[in-house]
mmCIF file of C-alpha atoms and ligand atoms in Angstrom:
data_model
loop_
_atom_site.group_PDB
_atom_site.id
_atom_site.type_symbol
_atom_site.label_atom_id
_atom_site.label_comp_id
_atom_site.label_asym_id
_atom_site.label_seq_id
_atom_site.Cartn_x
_atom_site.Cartn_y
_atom_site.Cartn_z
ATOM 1 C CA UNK D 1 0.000 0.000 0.000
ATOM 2 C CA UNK D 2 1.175 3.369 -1.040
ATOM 3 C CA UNK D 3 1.885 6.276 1.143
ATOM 4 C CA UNK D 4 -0.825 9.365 1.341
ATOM 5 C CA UNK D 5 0.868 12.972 0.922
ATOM 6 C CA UNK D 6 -0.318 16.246 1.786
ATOM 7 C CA UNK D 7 1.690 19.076 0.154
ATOM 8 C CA UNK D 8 1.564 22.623 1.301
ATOM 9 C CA UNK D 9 3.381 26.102 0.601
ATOM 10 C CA UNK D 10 5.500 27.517 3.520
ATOM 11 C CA UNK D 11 6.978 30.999 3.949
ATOM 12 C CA UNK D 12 6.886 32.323 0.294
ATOM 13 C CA UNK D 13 7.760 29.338 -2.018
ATOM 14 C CA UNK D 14 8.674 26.150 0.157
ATOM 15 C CA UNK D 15 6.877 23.166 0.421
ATOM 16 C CA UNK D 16 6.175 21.089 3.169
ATOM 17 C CA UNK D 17 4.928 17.406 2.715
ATOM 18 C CA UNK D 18 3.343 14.998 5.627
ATOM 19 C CA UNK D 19 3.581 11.303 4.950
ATOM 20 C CA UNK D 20 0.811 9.106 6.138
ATOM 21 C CA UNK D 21 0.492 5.612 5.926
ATOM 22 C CA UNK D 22 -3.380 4.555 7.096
ATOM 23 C CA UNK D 23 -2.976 1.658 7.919
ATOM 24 C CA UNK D 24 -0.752 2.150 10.353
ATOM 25 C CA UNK D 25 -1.673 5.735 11.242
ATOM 26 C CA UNK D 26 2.134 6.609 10.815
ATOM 27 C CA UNK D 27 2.682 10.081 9.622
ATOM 28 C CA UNK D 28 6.529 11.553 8.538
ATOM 29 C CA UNK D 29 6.897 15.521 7.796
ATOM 30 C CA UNK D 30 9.630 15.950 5.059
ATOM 31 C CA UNK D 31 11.327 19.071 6.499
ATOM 32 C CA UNK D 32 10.155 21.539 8.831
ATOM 33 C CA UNK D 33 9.888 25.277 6.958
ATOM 34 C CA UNK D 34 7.405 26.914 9.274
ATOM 35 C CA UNK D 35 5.332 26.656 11.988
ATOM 36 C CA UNK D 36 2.206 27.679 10.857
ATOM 37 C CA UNK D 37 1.369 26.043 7.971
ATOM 38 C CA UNK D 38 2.293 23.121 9.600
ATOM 39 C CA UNK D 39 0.290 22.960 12.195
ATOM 40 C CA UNK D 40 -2.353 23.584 9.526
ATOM 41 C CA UNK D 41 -1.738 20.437 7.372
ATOM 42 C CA UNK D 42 -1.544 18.392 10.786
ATOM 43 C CA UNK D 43 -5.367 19.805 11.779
ATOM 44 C CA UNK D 44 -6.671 19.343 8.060
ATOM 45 C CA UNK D 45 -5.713 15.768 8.336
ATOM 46 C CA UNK D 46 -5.319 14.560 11.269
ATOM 47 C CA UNK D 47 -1.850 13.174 11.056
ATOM 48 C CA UNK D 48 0.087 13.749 13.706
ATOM 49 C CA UNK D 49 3.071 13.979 12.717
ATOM 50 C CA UNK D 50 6.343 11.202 15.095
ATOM 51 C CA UNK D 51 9.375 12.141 12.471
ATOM 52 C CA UNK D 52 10.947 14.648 10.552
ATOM 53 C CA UNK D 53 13.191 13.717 7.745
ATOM 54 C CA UNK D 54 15.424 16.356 7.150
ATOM 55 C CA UNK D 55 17.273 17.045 3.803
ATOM 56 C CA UNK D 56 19.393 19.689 4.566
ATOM 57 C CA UNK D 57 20.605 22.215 7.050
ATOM 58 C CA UNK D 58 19.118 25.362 5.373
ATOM 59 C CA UNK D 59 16.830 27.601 7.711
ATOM 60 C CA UNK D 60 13.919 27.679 5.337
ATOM 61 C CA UNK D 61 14.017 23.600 5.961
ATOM 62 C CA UNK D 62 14.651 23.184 9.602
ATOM 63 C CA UNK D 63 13.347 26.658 11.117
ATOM 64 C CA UNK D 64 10.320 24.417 12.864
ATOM 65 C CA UNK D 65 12.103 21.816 14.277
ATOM 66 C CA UNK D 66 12.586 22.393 17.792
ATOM 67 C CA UNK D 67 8.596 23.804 18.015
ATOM 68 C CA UNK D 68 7.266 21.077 16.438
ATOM 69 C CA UNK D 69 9.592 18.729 18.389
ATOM 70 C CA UNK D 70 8.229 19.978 21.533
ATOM 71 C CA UNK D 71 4.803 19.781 20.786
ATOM 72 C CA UNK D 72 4.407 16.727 19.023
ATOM 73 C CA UNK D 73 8.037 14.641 20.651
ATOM 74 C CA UNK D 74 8.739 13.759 16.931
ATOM 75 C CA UNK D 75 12.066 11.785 16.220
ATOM 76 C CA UNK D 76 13.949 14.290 13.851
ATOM 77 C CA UNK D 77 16.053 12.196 11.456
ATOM 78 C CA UNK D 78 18.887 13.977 9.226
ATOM 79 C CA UNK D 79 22.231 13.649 7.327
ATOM 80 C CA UNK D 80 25.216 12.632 9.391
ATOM 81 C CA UNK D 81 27.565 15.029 7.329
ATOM 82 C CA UNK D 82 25.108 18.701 8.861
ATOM 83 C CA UNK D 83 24.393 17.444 12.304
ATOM 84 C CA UNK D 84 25.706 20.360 14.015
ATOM 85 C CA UNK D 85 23.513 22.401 11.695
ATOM 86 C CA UNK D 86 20.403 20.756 12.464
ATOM 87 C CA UNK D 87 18.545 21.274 15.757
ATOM 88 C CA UNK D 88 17.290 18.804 17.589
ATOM 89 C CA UNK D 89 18.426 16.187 15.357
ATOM 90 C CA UNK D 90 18.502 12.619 16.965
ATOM 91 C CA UNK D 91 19.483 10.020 14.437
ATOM 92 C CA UNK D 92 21.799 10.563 11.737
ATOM 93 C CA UNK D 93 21.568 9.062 8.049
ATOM 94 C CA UNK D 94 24.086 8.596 5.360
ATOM 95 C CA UNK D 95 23.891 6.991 1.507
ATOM 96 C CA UNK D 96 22.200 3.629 1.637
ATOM 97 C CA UNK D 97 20.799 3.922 5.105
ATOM 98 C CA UNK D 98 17.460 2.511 5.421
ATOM 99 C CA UNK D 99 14.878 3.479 7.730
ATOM 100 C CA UNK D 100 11.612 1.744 8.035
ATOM 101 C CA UNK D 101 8.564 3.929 7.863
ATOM 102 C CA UNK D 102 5.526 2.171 8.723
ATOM 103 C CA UNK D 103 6.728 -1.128 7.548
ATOM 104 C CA UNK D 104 8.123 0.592 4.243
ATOM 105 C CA UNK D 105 11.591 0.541 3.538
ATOM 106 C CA UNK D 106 12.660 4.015 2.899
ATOM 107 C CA UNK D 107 16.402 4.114 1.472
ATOM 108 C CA UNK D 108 18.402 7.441 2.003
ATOM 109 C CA UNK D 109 20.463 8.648 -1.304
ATOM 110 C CA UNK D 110 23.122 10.855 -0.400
ATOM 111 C CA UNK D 111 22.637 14.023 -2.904
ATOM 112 C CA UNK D 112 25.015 16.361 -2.431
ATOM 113 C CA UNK D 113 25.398 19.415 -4.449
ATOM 114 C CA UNK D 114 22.986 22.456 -3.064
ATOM 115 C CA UNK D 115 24.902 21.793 0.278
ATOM 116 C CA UNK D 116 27.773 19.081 1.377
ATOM 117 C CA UNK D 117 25.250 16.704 3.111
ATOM 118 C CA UNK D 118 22.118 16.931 1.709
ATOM 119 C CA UNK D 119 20.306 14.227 1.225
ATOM 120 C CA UNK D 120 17.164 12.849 -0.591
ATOM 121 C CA UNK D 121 14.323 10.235 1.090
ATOM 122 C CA UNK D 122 13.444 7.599 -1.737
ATOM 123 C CA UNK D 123 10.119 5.511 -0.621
ATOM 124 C CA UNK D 124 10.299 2.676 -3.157
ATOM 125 C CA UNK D 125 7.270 0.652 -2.444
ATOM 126 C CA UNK D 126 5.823 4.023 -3.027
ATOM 127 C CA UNK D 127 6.944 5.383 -5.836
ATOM 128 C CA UNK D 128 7.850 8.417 -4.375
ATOM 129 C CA UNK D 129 11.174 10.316 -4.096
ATOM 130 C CA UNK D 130 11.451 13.919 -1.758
ATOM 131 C CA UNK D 131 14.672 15.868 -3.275
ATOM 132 C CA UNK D 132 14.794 18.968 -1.004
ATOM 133 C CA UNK D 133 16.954 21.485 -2.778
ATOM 134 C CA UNK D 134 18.524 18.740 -4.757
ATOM 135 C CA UNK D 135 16.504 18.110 -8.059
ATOM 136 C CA UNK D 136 13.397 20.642 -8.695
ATOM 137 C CA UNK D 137 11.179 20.615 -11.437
ATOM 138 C CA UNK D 138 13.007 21.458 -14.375
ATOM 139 C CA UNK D 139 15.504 22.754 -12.247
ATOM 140 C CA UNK D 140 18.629 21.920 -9.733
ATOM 141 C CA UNK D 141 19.391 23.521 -6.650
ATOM 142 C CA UNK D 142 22.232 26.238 -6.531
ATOM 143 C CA UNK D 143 25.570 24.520 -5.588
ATOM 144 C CA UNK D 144 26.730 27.137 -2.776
ATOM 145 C CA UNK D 145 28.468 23.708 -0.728
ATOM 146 C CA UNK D 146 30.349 21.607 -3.768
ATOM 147 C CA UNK D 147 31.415 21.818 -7.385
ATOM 148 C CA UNK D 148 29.565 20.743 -10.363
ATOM 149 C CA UNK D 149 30.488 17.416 -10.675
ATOM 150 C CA UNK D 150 29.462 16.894 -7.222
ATOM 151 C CA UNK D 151 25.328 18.060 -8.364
ATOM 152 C CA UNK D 152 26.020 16.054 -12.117
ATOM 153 C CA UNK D 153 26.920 12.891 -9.616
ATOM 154 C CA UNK D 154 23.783 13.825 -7.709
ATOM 155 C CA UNK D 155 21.352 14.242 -10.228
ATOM 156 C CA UNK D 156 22.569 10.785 -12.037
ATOM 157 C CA UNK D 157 21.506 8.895 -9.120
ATOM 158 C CA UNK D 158 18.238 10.550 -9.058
ATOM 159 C CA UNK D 159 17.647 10.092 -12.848
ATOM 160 C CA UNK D 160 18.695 6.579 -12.653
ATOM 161 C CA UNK D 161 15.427 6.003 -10.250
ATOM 162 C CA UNK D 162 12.108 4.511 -12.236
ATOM 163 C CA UNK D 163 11.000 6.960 -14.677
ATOM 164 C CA UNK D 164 7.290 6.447 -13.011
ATOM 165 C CA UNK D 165 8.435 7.917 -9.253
ATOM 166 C CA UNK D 166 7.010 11.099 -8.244
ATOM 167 C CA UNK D 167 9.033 13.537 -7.323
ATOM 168 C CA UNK D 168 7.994 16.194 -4.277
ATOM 169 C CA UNK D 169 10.877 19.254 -4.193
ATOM 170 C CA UNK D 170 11.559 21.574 -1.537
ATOM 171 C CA UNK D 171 10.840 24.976 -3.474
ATOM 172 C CA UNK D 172 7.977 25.912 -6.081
ATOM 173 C CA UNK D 173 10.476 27.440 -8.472
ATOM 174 C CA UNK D 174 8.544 25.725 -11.653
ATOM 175 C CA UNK D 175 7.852 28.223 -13.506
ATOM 176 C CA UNK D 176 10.664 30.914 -13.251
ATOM 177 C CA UNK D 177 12.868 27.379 -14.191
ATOM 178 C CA UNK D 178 10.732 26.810 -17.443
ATOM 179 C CA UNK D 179 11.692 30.167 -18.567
ATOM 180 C CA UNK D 180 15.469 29.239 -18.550
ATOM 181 C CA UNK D 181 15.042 25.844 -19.721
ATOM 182 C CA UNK D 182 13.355 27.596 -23.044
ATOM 183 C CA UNK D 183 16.486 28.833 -23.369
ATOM 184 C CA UNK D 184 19.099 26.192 -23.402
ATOM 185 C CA UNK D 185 16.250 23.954 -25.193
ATOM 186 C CA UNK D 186 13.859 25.910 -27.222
ATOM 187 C CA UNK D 187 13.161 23.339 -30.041
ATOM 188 C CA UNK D 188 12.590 20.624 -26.783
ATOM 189 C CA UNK D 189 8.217 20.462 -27.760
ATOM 190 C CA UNK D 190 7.435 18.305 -24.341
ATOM 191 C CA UNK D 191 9.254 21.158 -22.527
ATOM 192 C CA UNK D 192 7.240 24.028 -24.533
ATOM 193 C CA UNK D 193 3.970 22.212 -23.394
ATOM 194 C CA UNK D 194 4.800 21.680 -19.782
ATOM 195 C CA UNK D 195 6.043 25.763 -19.798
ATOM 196 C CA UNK D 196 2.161 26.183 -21.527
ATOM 197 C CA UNK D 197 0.455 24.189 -18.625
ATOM 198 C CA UNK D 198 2.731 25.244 -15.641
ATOM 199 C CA UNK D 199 1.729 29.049 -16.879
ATOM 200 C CA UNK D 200 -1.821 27.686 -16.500
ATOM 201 C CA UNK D 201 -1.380 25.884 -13.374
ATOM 202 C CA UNK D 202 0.426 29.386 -11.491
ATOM 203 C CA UNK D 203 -2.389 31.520 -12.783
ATOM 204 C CA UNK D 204 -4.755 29.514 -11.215
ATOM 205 C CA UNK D 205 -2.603 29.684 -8.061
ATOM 206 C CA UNK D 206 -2.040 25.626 -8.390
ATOM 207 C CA UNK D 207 1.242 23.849 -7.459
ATOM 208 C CA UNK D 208 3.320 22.345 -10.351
ATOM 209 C CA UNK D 209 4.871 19.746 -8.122
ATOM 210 C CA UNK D 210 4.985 17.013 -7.781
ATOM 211 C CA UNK D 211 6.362 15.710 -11.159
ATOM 212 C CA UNK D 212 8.157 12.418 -12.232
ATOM 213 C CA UNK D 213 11.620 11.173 -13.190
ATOM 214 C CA UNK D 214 10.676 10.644 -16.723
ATOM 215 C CA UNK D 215 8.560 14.170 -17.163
ATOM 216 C CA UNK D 216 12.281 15.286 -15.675
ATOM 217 C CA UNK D 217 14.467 13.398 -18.098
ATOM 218 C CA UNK D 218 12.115 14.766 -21.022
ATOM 219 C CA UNK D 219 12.343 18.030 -20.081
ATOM 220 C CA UNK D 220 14.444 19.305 -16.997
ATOM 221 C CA UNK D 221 17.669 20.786 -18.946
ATOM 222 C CA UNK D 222 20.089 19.898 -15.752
ATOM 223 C CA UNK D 223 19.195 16.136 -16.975
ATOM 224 C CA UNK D 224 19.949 16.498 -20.333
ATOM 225 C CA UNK D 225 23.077 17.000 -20.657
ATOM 226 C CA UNK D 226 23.533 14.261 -23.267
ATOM 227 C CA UNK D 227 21.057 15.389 -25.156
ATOM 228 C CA UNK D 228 22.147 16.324 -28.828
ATOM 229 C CA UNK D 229 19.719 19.430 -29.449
ATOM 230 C CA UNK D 230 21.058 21.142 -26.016
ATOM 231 C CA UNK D 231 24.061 20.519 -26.849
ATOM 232 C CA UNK D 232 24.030 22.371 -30.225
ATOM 233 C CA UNK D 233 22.275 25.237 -28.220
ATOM 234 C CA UNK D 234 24.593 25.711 -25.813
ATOM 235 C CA UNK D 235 27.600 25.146 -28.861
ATOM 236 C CA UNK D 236 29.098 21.975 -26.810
ATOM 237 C CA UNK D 237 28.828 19.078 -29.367
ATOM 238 C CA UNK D 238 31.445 16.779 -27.777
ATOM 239 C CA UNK D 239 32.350 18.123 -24.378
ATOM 240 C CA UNK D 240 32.075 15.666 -21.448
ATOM 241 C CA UNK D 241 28.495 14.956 -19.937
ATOM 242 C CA UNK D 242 29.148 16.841 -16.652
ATOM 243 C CA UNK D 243 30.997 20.044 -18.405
ATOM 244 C CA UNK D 244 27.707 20.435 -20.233
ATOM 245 C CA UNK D 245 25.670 20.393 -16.680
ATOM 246 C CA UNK D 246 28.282 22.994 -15.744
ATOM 247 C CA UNK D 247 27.780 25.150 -18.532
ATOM 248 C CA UNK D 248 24.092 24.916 -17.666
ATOM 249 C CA UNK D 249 24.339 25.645 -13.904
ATOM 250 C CA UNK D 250 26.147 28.720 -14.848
ATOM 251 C CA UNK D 251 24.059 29.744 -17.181
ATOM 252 C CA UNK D 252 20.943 29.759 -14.827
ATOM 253 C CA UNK D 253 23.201 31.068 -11.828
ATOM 254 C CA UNK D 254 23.443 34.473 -14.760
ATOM 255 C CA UNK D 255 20.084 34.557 -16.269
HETATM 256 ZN ZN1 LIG H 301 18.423 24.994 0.637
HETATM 257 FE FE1 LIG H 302 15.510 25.709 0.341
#
């Protein structure tokens, strides 16, 4: 049986996510934004939340912890490598760790890129991965921890997941990110449609997220890298796959 998932916005463009399994009335929050909005998912529906699973250290992902830690005595699970950076943390996780969430497996892939230790929480049974700042849709985080290569390594193991997993990021950047993947692949027609319907989805004040690995691979231009058309675009015919996602990242960093 598949997880349930409640997605909500937080401060101006985060998302938080609660994880509930009903049969066994388990519930997981996916990083801890703000308070408020919080609180509000838990009274919607009901979940009450016993774990956190953290991604990374930022404020705009941990800022709740040590409220909601106190009101609810929630376990607050994160990566080994930001520890110090993330309060009340009680149990540490590196790559391959797996923690069982209401009987279901959930394997920890360490992404690291955005910061040194993030990390991203892959629920296989599921069919659900939650990438923090890692992989967004149709965008990457900004590397202000690591080099390149260290996202390009990232973002292969994330791509390499089944092309049917949904994919829940921590920031609703969607649409701002369509407007620079036009640019680096503007003959790319799935990626001109999504831009059409994510246009339609903001105006209606709807979230774009989540999406899947293979709507990602067919459009997201940090996981296309090999791709011939972007390539000619961005005037790189036969450079190496991860100069290519370089080129890209900088691109975005100046646009
Ligand atoms: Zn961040
Ligand atoms: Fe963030």
């Amino acid at each position: 049986m598949a997880v349930e998932i409640e997605q909500f916005m937080c401060r101006s463009d985060n998302f938080g996510a609660l994880v509930h399994d009903s049969r066994s009335g388990e519930t997981a929050l996916i990083d801890a934004p703000e308070e408020a909005p919080i609180l509000a998912a838990v009274e919607r529906t009901g979940w009450r939340p016993t774990i956190i699973f953290t991604t990374h250290h930022h404020v705009d992902h941990v800022e709740a912890n040590l409220v909601l830690k106190q009101r609810f005595g929630l376990k607050i699970i994160g990566p080994a490598a930001e520890a110090a950076k993330i309060p009340g943390i009680d149990e540490t996780v590196e790559e391959g760790h797996v923690i069982r969430f209401a009987g279901e497996p959930v394997t920890v892939i360490a992404t690291p890129g955005h910061t040194a230790g993030h990390v991203s929480y892959h629920f296989a049974q599921s069919g659900v991965v939650f990438t923090g700042d890692t992989l967004f849709s149709l965008g990457c985080g900004r590397l202000f921890e690591c080099p390149p290569q260290t996202m390009f390594h990232s973002l292969q193991k994330l791509a390499a997941l089944p092309v049917e997993t949904r994919v829940y990021c921590g920031h609703e950047y969607t649409q701002s990110n369509a407007r620079f993947a036009l640019t680096v692949d503007p003959t790319n027609d799935a990626l001109k449609e999504r831009a059409a319907e994510i246009d339609r989805l903001r105006a209606e004040d709807k979230p774009t997220l989540p999406t899947t690995i293979g709507r990602e691979l067919a459009t997201n231009p940090f996981l296309r890298w090999h791709d011939a058309a972007v390539r000619n675009t961005l005037q790189m015919p036969r450079a190496g796959d991860s100069e290519v996602f370089a080129e890209i990242r900088k691109r975005k960093d100046n646009f």
